[in-house]
Amino acid sequence: TTPCEGAPVFALKHRNPAINSVAFSPCGTKLAAGGYWGYVQLWDLRTRALLAEHRPETLNVSALFFAPENRLYSFNCFIG
């Protein structure tokens, strides 16, 4: 089977009820996840440890990306 088939290898617990965006670091060892309640969490995929958590001023994290030098950026949008 491929890694995309079958049961998940592990799950990361996130504060958001709905994740809108995820991004992998260029080196592939970190994962950023953000969602509706505005939290952005940064995870170490090797240790599965939560490295950092940030809550921007707006409620919705609509996009995340890593720049080539491993700097994480987020775009926040609130519609309503």
PDB file of N, CA, C and O in Angstrom:
ATOM      1  N   THR A   1       0.841  -1.197   0.000  1.00  0.00           N
ATOM      2  CA  THR A   1       0.000   0.000   0.000  1.00  0.00           C
ATOM      3  C   THR A   1       0.872   1.242   0.000  1.00  0.00           C
ATOM      4  O   THR A   1       2.017   1.212   0.440  1.00  0.00           O
ATOM      5  N   THR A   2       0.303   2.343  -0.435  1.00  0.00           N
ATOM      6  CA  THR A   2       1.008   3.619  -0.419  1.00  0.00           C
ATOM      7  C   THR A   2       0.729   4.323   0.896  1.00  0.00           C
ATOM      8  O   THR A   2      -0.208   3.957   1.617  1.00  0.00           O
ATOM      9  N   PRO A   3       1.523   5.351   1.244  1.00  0.00           N
ATOM     10  CA  PRO A   3       1.285   6.081   2.492  1.00  0.00           C
ATOM     11  C   PRO A   3      -0.097   6.742   2.547  1.00  0.00           C
ATOM     12  O   PRO A   3      -0.582   7.046   3.621  1.00  0.00           O
ATOM     13  N   CYS A   4      -0.730   6.952   1.418  1.00  0.00           N
ATOM     14  CA  CYS A   4      -2.038   7.611   1.401  1.00  0.00           C
ATOM     15  C   CYS A   4      -3.195   6.629   1.560  1.00  0.00           C
ATOM     16  O   CYS A   4      -4.339   7.042   1.600  1.00  0.00           O
ATOM     17  N   GLU A   5      -2.914   5.362   1.643  1.00  0.00           N
ATOM     18  CA  GLU A   5      -3.962   4.358   1.799  1.00  0.00           C
ATOM     19  C   GLU A   5      -3.992   3.855   3.235  1.00  0.00           C
ATOM     20  O   GLU A   5      -2.988   3.854   3.927  1.00  0.00           O
ATOM     21  N   GLY A   6      -5.149   3.390   3.666  1.00  0.00           N
ATOM     22  CA  GLY A   6      -5.256   2.775   4.986  1.00  0.00           C
ATOM     23  C   GLY A   6      -5.426   3.779   6.100  1.00  0.00           C
ATOM     24  O   GLY A   6      -5.822   4.925   5.896  1.00  0.00           O
ATOM     25  N   ALA A   7      -5.087   3.375   7.307  1.00  0.00           N
ATOM     26  CA  ALA A   7      -5.274   4.190   8.505  1.00  0.00           C
ATOM     27  C   ALA A   7      -4.196   5.261   8.605  1.00  0.00           C
ATOM     28  O   ALA A   7      -3.088   5.082   8.118  1.00  0.00           O
ATOM     29  N   PRO A   8      -4.521   6.382   9.251  1.00  0.00           N
ATOM     30  CA  PRO A   8      -3.514   7.427   9.454  1.00  0.00           C
ATOM     31  C   PRO A   8      -2.355   6.911  10.301  1.00  0.00           C
ATOM     32  O   PRO A   8      -2.538   6.067  11.172  1.00  0.00           O
ATOM     33  N   VAL A   9      -1.176   7.448  10.053  1.00  0.00           N
ATOM     34  CA  VAL A   9      -0.004   7.077  10.839  1.00  0.00           C
ATOM     35  C   VAL A   9      -0.091   7.705  12.226  1.00  0.00           C
ATOM     36  O   VAL A   9       0.175   7.071  13.233  1.00  0.00           O
ATOM     37  N   PHE A  10      -0.493   8.964  12.287  1.00  0.00           N
ATOM     38  CA  PHE A  10      -0.743   9.654  13.548  1.00  0.00           C
ATOM     39  C   PHE A  10      -1.594  10.880  13.260  1.00  0.00           C
ATOM     40  O   PHE A  10      -1.728  11.303  12.121  1.00  0.00           O
ATOM     41  N   ALA A  11      -2.171  11.453  14.306  1.00  0.00           N
ATOM     42  CA  ALA A  11      -2.998  12.653  14.170  1.00  0.00           C
ATOM     43  C   ALA A  11      -2.458  13.730  15.104  1.00  0.00           C
ATOM     44  O   ALA A  11      -2.029  13.435  16.218  1.00  0.00           O
ATOM     45  N   LEU A  12      -2.464  14.958  14.639  1.00  0.00           N
ATOM     46  CA  LEU A  12      -2.047  16.095  15.447  1.00  0.00           C
ATOM     47  C   LEU A  12      -3.298  16.768  16.004  1.00  0.00           C
ATOM     48  O   LEU A  12      -4.248  17.019  15.273  1.00  0.00           O
ATOM     49  N   LYS A  13      -3.302  17.044  17.294  1.00  0.00           N
ATOM     50  CA  LYS A  13      -4.470  17.673  17.918  1.00  0.00           C
ATOM     51  C   LYS A  13      -4.375  19.181  17.747  1.00  0.00           C
ATOM     52  O   LYS A  13      -3.422  19.801  18.159  1.00  0.00           O
ATOM     53  N   HIS A  14      -5.387  19.765  17.122  1.00  0.00           N
ATOM     54  CA  HIS A  14      -5.406  21.201  16.840  1.00  0.00           C
ATOM     55  C   HIS A  14      -6.591  21.835  17.549  1.00  0.00           C
ATOM     56  O   HIS A  14      -7.619  21.204  17.741  1.00  0.00           O
ATOM     57  N   ARG A  15      -6.455  23.096  17.937  1.00  0.00           N
ATOM     58  CA  ARG A  15      -7.527  23.821  18.628  1.00  0.00           C
ATOM     59  C   ARG A  15      -8.732  24.103  17.740  1.00  0.00           C
ATOM     60  O   ARG A  15      -9.833  24.275  18.218  1.00  0.00           O
ATOM     61  N   ASN A  16      -8.498  24.214  16.444  1.00  0.00           N
ATOM     62  CA  ASN A  16      -9.567  24.601  15.520  1.00  0.00           C
ATOM     63  C   ASN A  16     -10.494  23.439  15.224  1.00  0.00           C
ATOM     64  O   ASN A  16     -10.040  22.320  15.041  1.00  0.00           O
ATOM     65  N   PRO A  17     -11.806  23.715  15.131  1.00  0.00           N
ATOM     66  CA  PRO A  17     -12.727  22.664  14.720  1.00  0.00           C
ATOM     67  C   PRO A  17     -12.616  22.363  13.231  1.00  0.00           C
ATOM     68  O   PRO A  17     -12.985  21.294  12.785  1.00  0.00           O
ATOM     69  N   ALA A  18     -12.119  23.318  12.459  1.00  0.00           N
ATOM     70  CA  ALA A  18     -11.977  23.136  11.010  1.00  0.00           C
ATOM     71  C   ALA A  18     -10.649  23.738  10.575  1.00  0.00           C
ATOM     72  O   ALA A  18     -10.377  24.909  10.805  1.00  0.00           O
ATOM     73  N   ILE A  19      -9.817  22.931   9.943  1.00  0.00           N
ATOM     74  CA  ILE A  19      -8.529  23.392   9.434  1.00  0.00           C
ATOM     75  C   ILE A  19      -8.739  23.872   8.004  1.00  0.00           C
ATOM     76  O   ILE A  19      -9.246  23.137   7.163  1.00  0.00           O
ATOM     77  N   ASN A  20      -8.336  25.127   7.739  1.00  0.00           N
ATOM     78  CA  ASN A  20      -8.479  25.708   6.404  1.00  0.00           C
ATOM     79  C   ASN A  20      -7.212  25.600   5.585  1.00  0.00           C
ATOM     80  O   ASN A  20      -7.261  25.639   4.366  1.00  0.00           O
ATOM     81  N   SER A  21      -6.063  25.528   6.254  1.00  0.00           N
ATOM     82  CA  SER A  21      -4.806  25.586   5.525  1.00  0.00           C
ATOM     83  C   SER A  21      -3.724  24.819   6.265  1.00  0.00           C
ATOM     84  O   SER A  21      -3.666  24.847   7.495  1.00  0.00           O
ATOM     85  N   VAL A  22      -2.883  24.130   5.503  1.00  0.00           N
ATOM     86  CA  VAL A  22      -1.687  23.496   6.051  1.00  0.00           C
ATOM     87  C   VAL A  22      -0.513  23.813   5.128  1.00  0.00           C
ATOM     88  O   VAL A  22      -0.709  24.094   3.940  1.00  0.00           O
ATOM     89  N   ALA A  23       0.684  23.775   5.685  1.00  0.00           N
ATOM     90  CA  ALA A  23       1.891  24.012   4.887  1.00  0.00           C
ATOM     91  C   ALA A  23       3.033  23.195   5.486  1.00  0.00           C
ATOM     92  O   ALA A  23       3.181  23.132   6.704  1.00  0.00           O
ATOM     93  N   PHE A  24       3.804  22.567   4.611  1.00  0.00           N
ATOM     94  CA  PHE A  24       5.005  21.844   5.019  1.00  0.00           C
ATOM     95  C   PHE A  24       6.211  22.747   4.816  1.00  0.00           C
ATOM     96  O   PHE A  24       6.299  23.468   3.822  1.00  0.00           O
ATOM     97  N   SER A  25       7.156  22.680   5.753  1.00  0.00           N
ATOM     98  CA  SER A  25       8.393  23.449   5.612  1.00  0.00           C
ATOM     99  C   SER A  25       9.189  22.912   4.425  1.00  0.00           C
ATOM    100  O   SER A  25       9.020  21.756   4.036  1.00  0.00           O
ATOM    101  N   PRO A  26      10.077  23.739   3.847  1.00  0.00           N
ATOM    102  CA  PRO A  26      10.877  23.283   2.707  1.00  0.00           C
ATOM    103  C   PRO A  26      11.696  22.024   3.002  1.00  0.00           C
ATOM    104  O   PRO A  26      11.892  21.194   2.130  1.00  0.00           O
ATOM    105  N   CYS A  27      12.138  21.862   4.237  1.00  0.00           N
ATOM    106  CA  CYS A  27      12.926  20.674   4.583  1.00  0.00           C
ATOM    107  C   CYS A  27      12.039  19.466   4.900  1.00  0.00           C
ATOM    108  O   CYS A  27      12.539  18.355   5.049  1.00  0.00           O
ATOM    109  N   GLY A  28      10.725  19.680   5.017  1.00  0.00           N
ATOM    110  CA  GLY A  28       9.789  18.587   5.239  1.00  0.00           C
ATOM    111  C   GLY A  28       9.681  18.097   6.665  1.00  0.00           C
ATOM    112  O   GLY A  28       9.034  17.095   6.928  1.00  0.00           O
ATOM    113  N   THR A  29      10.267  18.811   7.622  1.00  0.00           N
ATOM    114  CA  THR A  29      10.233  18.350   9.014  1.00  0.00           C
ATOM    115  C   THR A  29       9.212  19.080   9.872  1.00  0.00           C
ATOM    116  O   THR A  29       8.970  18.676  11.006  1.00  0.00           O
ATOM    117  N   LYS A  30       8.638  20.148   9.351  1.00  0.00           N
ATOM    118  CA  LYS A  30       7.660  20.917  10.124  1.00  0.00           C
ATOM    119  C   LYS A  30       6.366  21.051   9.329  1.00  0.00           C
ATOM    120  O   LYS A  30       6.362  21.096   8.106  1.00  0.00           O
ATOM    121  N   LEU A  31       5.259  21.127  10.076  1.00  0.00           N
ATOM    122  CA  LEU A  31       3.937  21.313   9.490  1.00  0.00           C
ATOM    123  C   LEU A  31       3.253  22.451  10.219  1.00  0.00           C
ATOM    124  O   LEU A  31       3.240  22.481  11.459  1.00  0.00           O
ATOM    125  N   ALA A  32       2.711  23.394   9.483  1.00  0.00           N
ATOM    126  CA  ALA A  32       1.905  24.471  10.058  1.00  0.00           C
ATOM    127  C   ALA A  32       0.458  24.209   9.683  1.00  0.00           C
ATOM    128  O   ALA A  32       0.158  23.790   8.568  1.00  0.00           O
ATOM    129  N   ALA A  33      -0.454  24.449  10.629  1.00  0.00           N
ATOM    130  CA  ALA A  33      -1.878  24.255  10.382  1.00  0.00           C
ATOM    131  C   ALA A  33      -2.634  25.439  10.967  1.00  0.00           C
ATOM    132  O   ALA A  33      -2.333  25.909  12.065  1.00  0.00           O
ATOM    133  N   GLY A  34      -3.618  25.922  10.234  1.00  0.00           N
ATOM    134  CA  GLY A  34      -4.429  27.043  10.694  1.00  0.00           C
ATOM    135  C   GLY A  34      -5.867  26.862  10.259  1.00  0.00           C
ATOM    136  O   GLY A  34      -6.153  26.136   9.309  1.00  0.00           O
ATOM    137  N   GLY A  35      -6.770  27.531  10.967  1.00  0.00           N
ATOM    138  CA  GLY A  35      -8.171  27.345  10.639  1.00  0.00           C
ATOM    139  C   GLY A  35      -9.078  28.460  11.084  1.00  0.00           C
ATOM    140  O   GLY A  35      -8.648  29.576  11.354  1.00  0.00           O
ATOM    141  N   TYR A  36     -10.356  28.110  11.185  1.00  0.00           N
ATOM    142  CA  TYR A  36     -11.427  29.083  11.379  1.00  0.00           C
ATOM    143  C   TYR A  36     -11.271  29.921  12.637  1.00  0.00           C
ATOM    144  O   TYR A  36     -11.533  31.105  12.620  1.00  0.00           O
ATOM    145  N   TRP A  37     -10.875  29.355  13.751  1.00  0.00           N
ATOM    146  CA  TRP A  37     -10.774  30.128  14.991  1.00  0.00           C
ATOM    147  C   TRP A  37      -9.513  30.962  15.079  1.00  0.00           C
ATOM    148  O   TRP A  37      -9.259  31.624  16.064  1.00  0.00           O
ATOM    149  N   GLY A  38      -8.682  30.925  14.050  1.00  0.00           N
ATOM    150  CA  GLY A  38      -7.544  31.821  13.979  1.00  0.00           C
ATOM    151  C   GLY A  38      -6.240  31.292  14.526  1.00  0.00           C
ATOM    152  O   GLY A  38      -5.226  31.956  14.430  1.00  0.00           O
ATOM    153  N   TYR A  39      -6.231  30.127  15.117  1.00  0.00           N
ATOM    154  CA  TYR A  39      -4.977  29.602  15.654  1.00  0.00           C
ATOM    155  C   TYR A  39      -4.092  29.059  14.534  1.00  0.00           C
ATOM    156  O   TYR A  39      -4.570  28.409  13.623  1.00  0.00           O
ATOM    157  N   VAL A  40      -2.803  29.335  14.649  1.00  0.00           N
ATOM    158  CA  VAL A  40      -1.803  28.724  13.783  1.00  0.00           C
ATOM    159  C   VAL A  40      -0.895  27.924  14.701  1.00  0.00           C
ATOM    160  O   VAL A  40      -0.369  28.456  15.678  1.00  0.00           O
ATOM    161  N   GLN A  41      -0.747  26.646  14.402  1.00  0.00           N
ATOM    162  CA  GLN A  41       0.126  25.796  15.191  1.00  0.00           C
ATOM    163  C   GLN A  41       1.246  25.268  14.307  1.00  0.00           C
ATOM    164  O   GLN A  41       1.021  24.930  13.143  1.00  0.00           O
ATOM    165  N   LEU A  42       2.436  25.207  14.878  1.00  0.00           N
ATOM    166  CA  LEU A  42       3.612  24.706  14.182  1.00  0.00           C
ATOM    167  C   LEU A  42       4.063  23.420  14.870  1.00  0.00           C
ATOM    168  O   LEU A  42       4.287  23.408  16.085  1.00  0.00           O
ATOM    169  N   TRP A  43       4.153  22.342  14.089  1.00  0.00           N
ATOM    170  CA  TRP A  43       4.469  21.018  14.604  1.00  0.00           C
ATOM    171  C   TRP A  43       5.798  20.511  14.051  1.00  0.00           C
ATOM    172  O   TRP A  43       6.116  20.767  12.901  1.00  0.00           O
ATOM    173  N   ASP A  44       6.529  19.777  14.874  1.00  0.00           N
ATOM    174  CA  ASP A  44       7.710  19.047  14.428  1.00  0.00           C
ATOM    175  C   ASP A  44       7.230  17.647  14.039  1.00  0.00           C
ATOM    176  O   ASP A  44       6.733  16.898  14.893  1.00  0.00           O
ATOM    177  N   LEU A  45       7.350  17.286  12.781  1.00  0.00           N
ATOM    178  CA  LEU A  45       6.832  16.000  12.315  1.00  0.00           C
ATOM    179  C   LEU A  45       7.690  14.813  12.764  1.00  0.00           C
ATOM    180  O   LEU A  45       7.193  13.696  12.839  1.00  0.00           O
ATOM    181  N   ARG A  46       8.951  15.048  13.082  1.00  0.00           N
ATOM    182  CA  ARG A  46       9.797  13.943  13.553  1.00  0.00           C
ATOM    183  C   ARG A  46       9.419  13.523  14.965  1.00  0.00           C
ATOM    184  O   ARG A  46       9.314  12.347  15.268  1.00  0.00           O
ATOM    185  N   THR A  47       9.204  14.533  15.842  1.00  0.00           N
ATOM    186  CA  THR A  47       8.900  14.239  17.247  1.00  0.00           C
ATOM    187  C   THR A  47       7.404  14.309  17.546  1.00  0.00           C
ATOM    188  O   THR A  47       6.981  13.927  18.628  1.00  0.00           O
ATOM    189  N   ARG A  48       6.630  14.863  16.593  1.00  0.00           N
ATOM    190  CA  ARG A  48       5.176  15.077  16.752  1.00  0.00           C
ATOM    191  C   ARG A  48       4.868  16.057  17.882  1.00  0.00           C
ATOM    192  O   ARG A  48       3.814  16.027  18.483  1.00  0.00           O
ATOM    193  N   ALA A  49       5.818  16.939  18.178  1.00  0.00           N
ATOM    194  CA  ALA A  49       5.670  17.918  19.251  1.00  0.00           C
ATOM    195  C   ALA A  49       5.157  19.242  18.693  1.00  0.00           C
ATOM    196  O   ALA A  49       5.535  19.660  17.597  1.00  0.00           O
ATOM    197  N   LEU A  50       4.312  19.907  19.482  1.00  0.00           N
ATOM    198  CA  LEU A  50       3.854  21.248  19.153  1.00  0.00           C
ATOM    199  C   LEU A  50       4.987  22.209  19.484  1.00  0.00           C
ATOM    200  O   LEU A  50       5.438  22.294  20.624  1.00  0.00           O
ATOM    201  N   LEU A  51       5.485  22.928  18.473  1.00  0.00           N
ATOM    202  CA  LEU A  51       6.611  23.847  18.663  1.00  0.00           C
ATOM    203  C   LEU A  51       6.161  25.250  19.033  1.00  0.00           C
ATOM    204  O   LEU A  51       6.823  25.939  19.807  1.00  0.00           O
ATOM    205  N   ALA A  52       5.058  25.692  18.449  1.00  0.00           N
ATOM    206  CA  ALA A  52       4.604  27.059  18.679  1.00  0.00           C
ATOM    207  C   ALA A  52       3.130  27.167  18.328  1.00  0.00           C
ATOM    208  O   ALA A  52       2.606  26.391  17.528  1.00  0.00           O
ATOM    209  N   GLU A  53       2.485  28.157  18.940  1.00  0.00           N
ATOM    210  CA  GLU A  53       1.088  28.445  18.629  1.00  0.00           C
ATOM    211  C   GLU A  53       0.912  29.960  18.622  1.00  0.00           C
ATOM    212  O   GLU A  53       1.462  30.645  19.473  1.00  0.00           O
ATOM    213  N   HIS A  54       0.166  30.439  17.662  1.00  0.00           N
ATOM    214  CA  HIS A  54      -0.058  31.876  17.523  1.00  0.00           C
ATOM    215  C   HIS A  54      -1.505  32.104  17.137  1.00  0.00           C
ATOM    216  O   HIS A  54      -2.082  31.325  16.381  1.00  0.00           O
ATOM    217  N   ARG A  55      -2.086  33.174  17.657  1.00  0.00           N
ATOM    218  CA  ARG A  55      -3.445  33.535  17.260  1.00  0.00           C
ATOM    219  C   ARG A  55      -3.417  34.971  16.741  1.00  0.00           C
ATOM    220  O   ARG A  55      -3.319  35.915  17.514  1.00  0.00           O
ATOM    221  N   PRO A  56      -3.517  35.136  15.412  1.00  0.00           N
ATOM    222  CA  PRO A  56      -3.551  36.486  14.847  1.00  0.00           C
ATOM    223  C   PRO A  56      -4.803  37.233  15.296  1.00  0.00           C
ATOM    224  O   PRO A  56      -5.704  36.662  15.885  1.00  0.00           O
ATOM    225  N   GLU A  57      -4.864  38.509  14.985  1.00  0.00           N
ATOM    226  CA  GLU A  57      -5.979  39.351  15.403  1.00  0.00           C
ATOM    227  C   GLU A  57      -7.310  38.974  14.752  1.00  0.00           C
ATOM    228  O   GLU A  57      -8.358  39.190  15.312  1.00  0.00           O
ATOM    229  N   THR A  58      -7.262  38.440  13.545  1.00  0.00           N
ATOM    230  CA  THR A  58      -8.506  38.083  12.863  1.00  0.00           C
ATOM    231  C   THR A  58      -8.879  36.640  13.176  1.00  0.00           C
ATOM    232  O   THR A  58      -8.085  35.883  13.709  1.00  0.00           O
ATOM    233  N   LEU A  59     -10.088  36.264  12.854  1.00  0.00           N
ATOM    234  CA  LEU A  59     -10.604  34.957  13.228  1.00  0.00           C
ATOM    235  C   LEU A  59     -10.255  33.820  12.278  1.00  0.00           C
ATOM    236  O   LEU A  59     -10.236  32.675  12.690  1.00  0.00           O
ATOM    237  N   ASN A  60     -10.023  34.094  11.028  1.00  0.00           N
ATOM    238  CA  ASN A  60      -9.899  33.021  10.060  1.00  0.00           C
ATOM    239  C   ASN A  60      -8.517  33.020   9.407  1.00  0.00           C
ATOM    240  O   ASN A  60      -8.107  34.005   8.835  1.00  0.00           O
ATOM    241  N   VAL A  61      -7.809  31.912   9.512  1.00  0.00           N
ATOM    242  CA  VAL A  61      -6.544  31.753   8.799  1.00  0.00           C
ATOM    243  C   VAL A  61      -6.879  31.098   7.467  1.00  0.00           C
ATOM    244  O   VAL A  61      -7.299  29.949   7.425  1.00  0.00           O
ATOM    245  N   SER A  62      -6.732  31.839   6.389  1.00  0.00           N
ATOM    246  CA  SER A  62      -7.149  31.315   5.094  1.00  0.00           C
ATOM    247  C   SER A  62      -6.015  30.737   4.269  1.00  0.00           C
ATOM    248  O   SER A  62      -6.275  29.961   3.364  1.00  0.00           O
ATOM    249  N   ALA A  63      -4.756  31.053   4.591  1.00  0.00           N
ATOM    250  CA  ALA A  63      -3.640  30.484   3.831  1.00  0.00           C
ATOM    251  C   ALA A  63      -2.366  30.546   4.658  1.00  0.00           C
ATOM    252  O   ALA A  63      -2.148  31.487   5.413  1.00  0.00           O
ATOM    253  N   LEU A  64      -1.542  29.522   4.501  1.00  0.00           N
ATOM    254  CA  LEU A  64      -0.230  29.460   5.136  1.00  0.00           C
ATOM    255  C   LEU A  64       0.794  29.063   4.091  1.00  0.00           C
ATOM    256  O   LEU A  64       0.481  28.294   3.178  1.00  0.00           O
ATOM    257  N   PHE A  65       2.011  29.580   4.219  1.00  0.00           N
ATOM    258  CA  PHE A  65       3.096  29.088   3.368  1.00  0.00           C
ATOM    259  C   PHE A  65       4.436  29.375   4.018  1.00  0.00           C
ATOM    260  O   PHE A  65       4.571  30.291   4.819  1.00  0.00           O
ATOM    261  N   PHE A  66       5.410  28.543   3.691  1.00  0.00           N
ATOM    262  CA  PHE A  66       6.783  28.741   4.128  1.00  0.00           C
ATOM    263  C   PHE A  66       7.568  29.353   2.981  1.00  0.00           C
ATOM    264  O   PHE A  66       7.469  28.900   1.842  1.00  0.00           O
ATOM    265  N   ALA A  67       8.358  30.353   3.289  1.00  0.00           N
ATOM    266  CA  ALA A  67       9.298  30.892   2.315  1.00  0.00           C
ATOM    267  C   ALA A  67      10.505  29.955   2.259  1.00  0.00           C
ATOM    268  O   ALA A  67      10.691  29.124   3.153  1.00  0.00           O
ATOM    269  N   PRO A  68      11.340  30.065   1.227  1.00  0.00           N
ATOM    270  CA  PRO A  68      12.495  29.159   1.098  1.00  0.00           C
ATOM    271  C   PRO A  68      13.427  29.143   2.311  1.00  0.00           C
ATOM    272  O   PRO A  68      14.049  28.128   2.597  1.00  0.00           O
ATOM    273  N   GLU A  69      13.507  30.236   3.055  1.00  0.00           N
ATOM    274  CA  GLU A  69      14.399  30.273   4.222  1.00  0.00           C
ATOM    275  C   GLU A  69      13.714  29.766   5.495  1.00  0.00           C
ATOM    276  O   GLU A  69      14.181  30.007   6.601  1.00  0.00           O
ATOM    277  N   ASN A  70      12.581  29.045   5.344  1.00  0.00           N
ATOM    278  CA  ASN A  70      11.821  28.443   6.446  1.00  0.00           C
ATOM    279  C   ASN A  70      11.014  29.436   7.265  1.00  0.00           C
ATOM    280  O   ASN A  70      10.539  29.097   8.342  1.00  0.00           O
ATOM    281  N   ARG A  71      10.834  30.647   6.802  1.00  0.00           N
ATOM    282  CA  ARG A  71       9.980  31.612   7.502  1.00  0.00           C
ATOM    283  C   ARG A  71       8.529  31.300   7.156  1.00  0.00           C
ATOM    284  O   ARG A  71       8.183  31.101   6.004  1.00  0.00           O
ATOM    285  N   LEU A  72       7.662  31.260   8.189  1.00  0.00           N
ATOM    286  CA  LEU A  72       6.246  30.941   7.993  1.00  0.00           C
ATOM    287  C   LEU A  72       5.423  32.216   7.853  1.00  0.00           C
ATOM    288  O   LEU A  72       5.589  33.153   8.632  1.00  0.00           O
ATOM    289  N   TYR A  73       4.557  32.247   6.865  1.00  0.00           N
ATOM    290  CA  TYR A  73       3.655  33.375   6.645  1.00  0.00           C
ATOM    291  C   TYR A  73       2.218  32.879   6.688  1.00  0.00           C
ATOM    292  O   TYR A  73       1.926  31.741   6.299  1.00  0.00           O
ATOM    293  N   SER A  74       1.313  33.741   7.161  1.00  0.00           N
ATOM    294  CA  SER A  74      -0.106  33.402   7.139  1.00  0.00           C
ATOM    295  C   SER A  74      -0.899  34.571   6.582  1.00  0.00           C
ATOM    296  O   SER A  74      -0.507  35.730   6.719  1.00  0.00           O
ATOM    297  N   PHE A  75      -1.999  34.244   5.930  1.00  0.00           N
ATOM    298  CA  PHE A  75      -2.935  35.242   5.449  1.00  0.00           C
ATOM    299  C   PHE A  75      -4.232  35.033   6.212  1.00  0.00           C
ATOM    300  O   PHE A  75      -4.716  33.910   6.348  1.00  0.00           O
ATOM    301  N   ASN A  76      -4.775  36.123   6.725  1.00  0.00           N
ATOM    302  CA  ASN A  76      -5.984  36.050   7.526  1.00  0.00           C
ATOM    303  C   ASN A  76      -7.084  36.810   6.853  1.00  0.00           C
ATOM    304  O   ASN A  76      -6.865  37.876   6.282  1.00  0.00           O
ATOM    305  N   CYS A  77      -8.262  36.246   6.933  1.00  0.00           N
ATOM    306  CA  CYS A  77      -9.394  36.864   6.275  1.00  0.00           C
ATOM    307  C   CYS A  77     -10.623  36.642   7.137  1.00  0.00           C
ATOM    308  O   CYS A  77     -10.850  35.543   7.636  1.00  0.00           O
ATOM    309  N   PHE A  78     -11.402  37.682   7.325  1.00  0.00           N
ATOM    310  CA  PHE A  78     -12.682  37.532   8.033  1.00  0.00           C
ATOM    311  C   PHE A  78     -13.769  38.089   7.129  1.00  0.00           C
ATOM    312  O   PHE A  78     -13.728  39.241   6.724  1.00  0.00           O
ATOM    313  N   ILE A  79     -14.705  37.251   6.803  1.00  0.00           N
ATOM    314  CA  ILE A  79     -15.850  37.667   5.978  1.00  0.00           C
ATOM    315  C   ILE A  79     -17.093  37.401   6.773  1.00  0.00           C
ATOM    316  O   ILE A  79     -17.333  36.288   7.257  1.00  0.00           O
ATOM    317  N   GLY A  80     -17.937  38.402   6.906  1.00  0.00           N
ATOM    318  CA  GLY A  80     -19.177  38.154   7.622  1.00  0.00           C
ATOM    319  C   GLY A  80     -19.711  39.303   8.275  1.00  0.00           C
ATOM    320  O   GLY A  80     -19.805  40.259   8.604  1.00  0.00           O
TER     321      GLY A  80
END
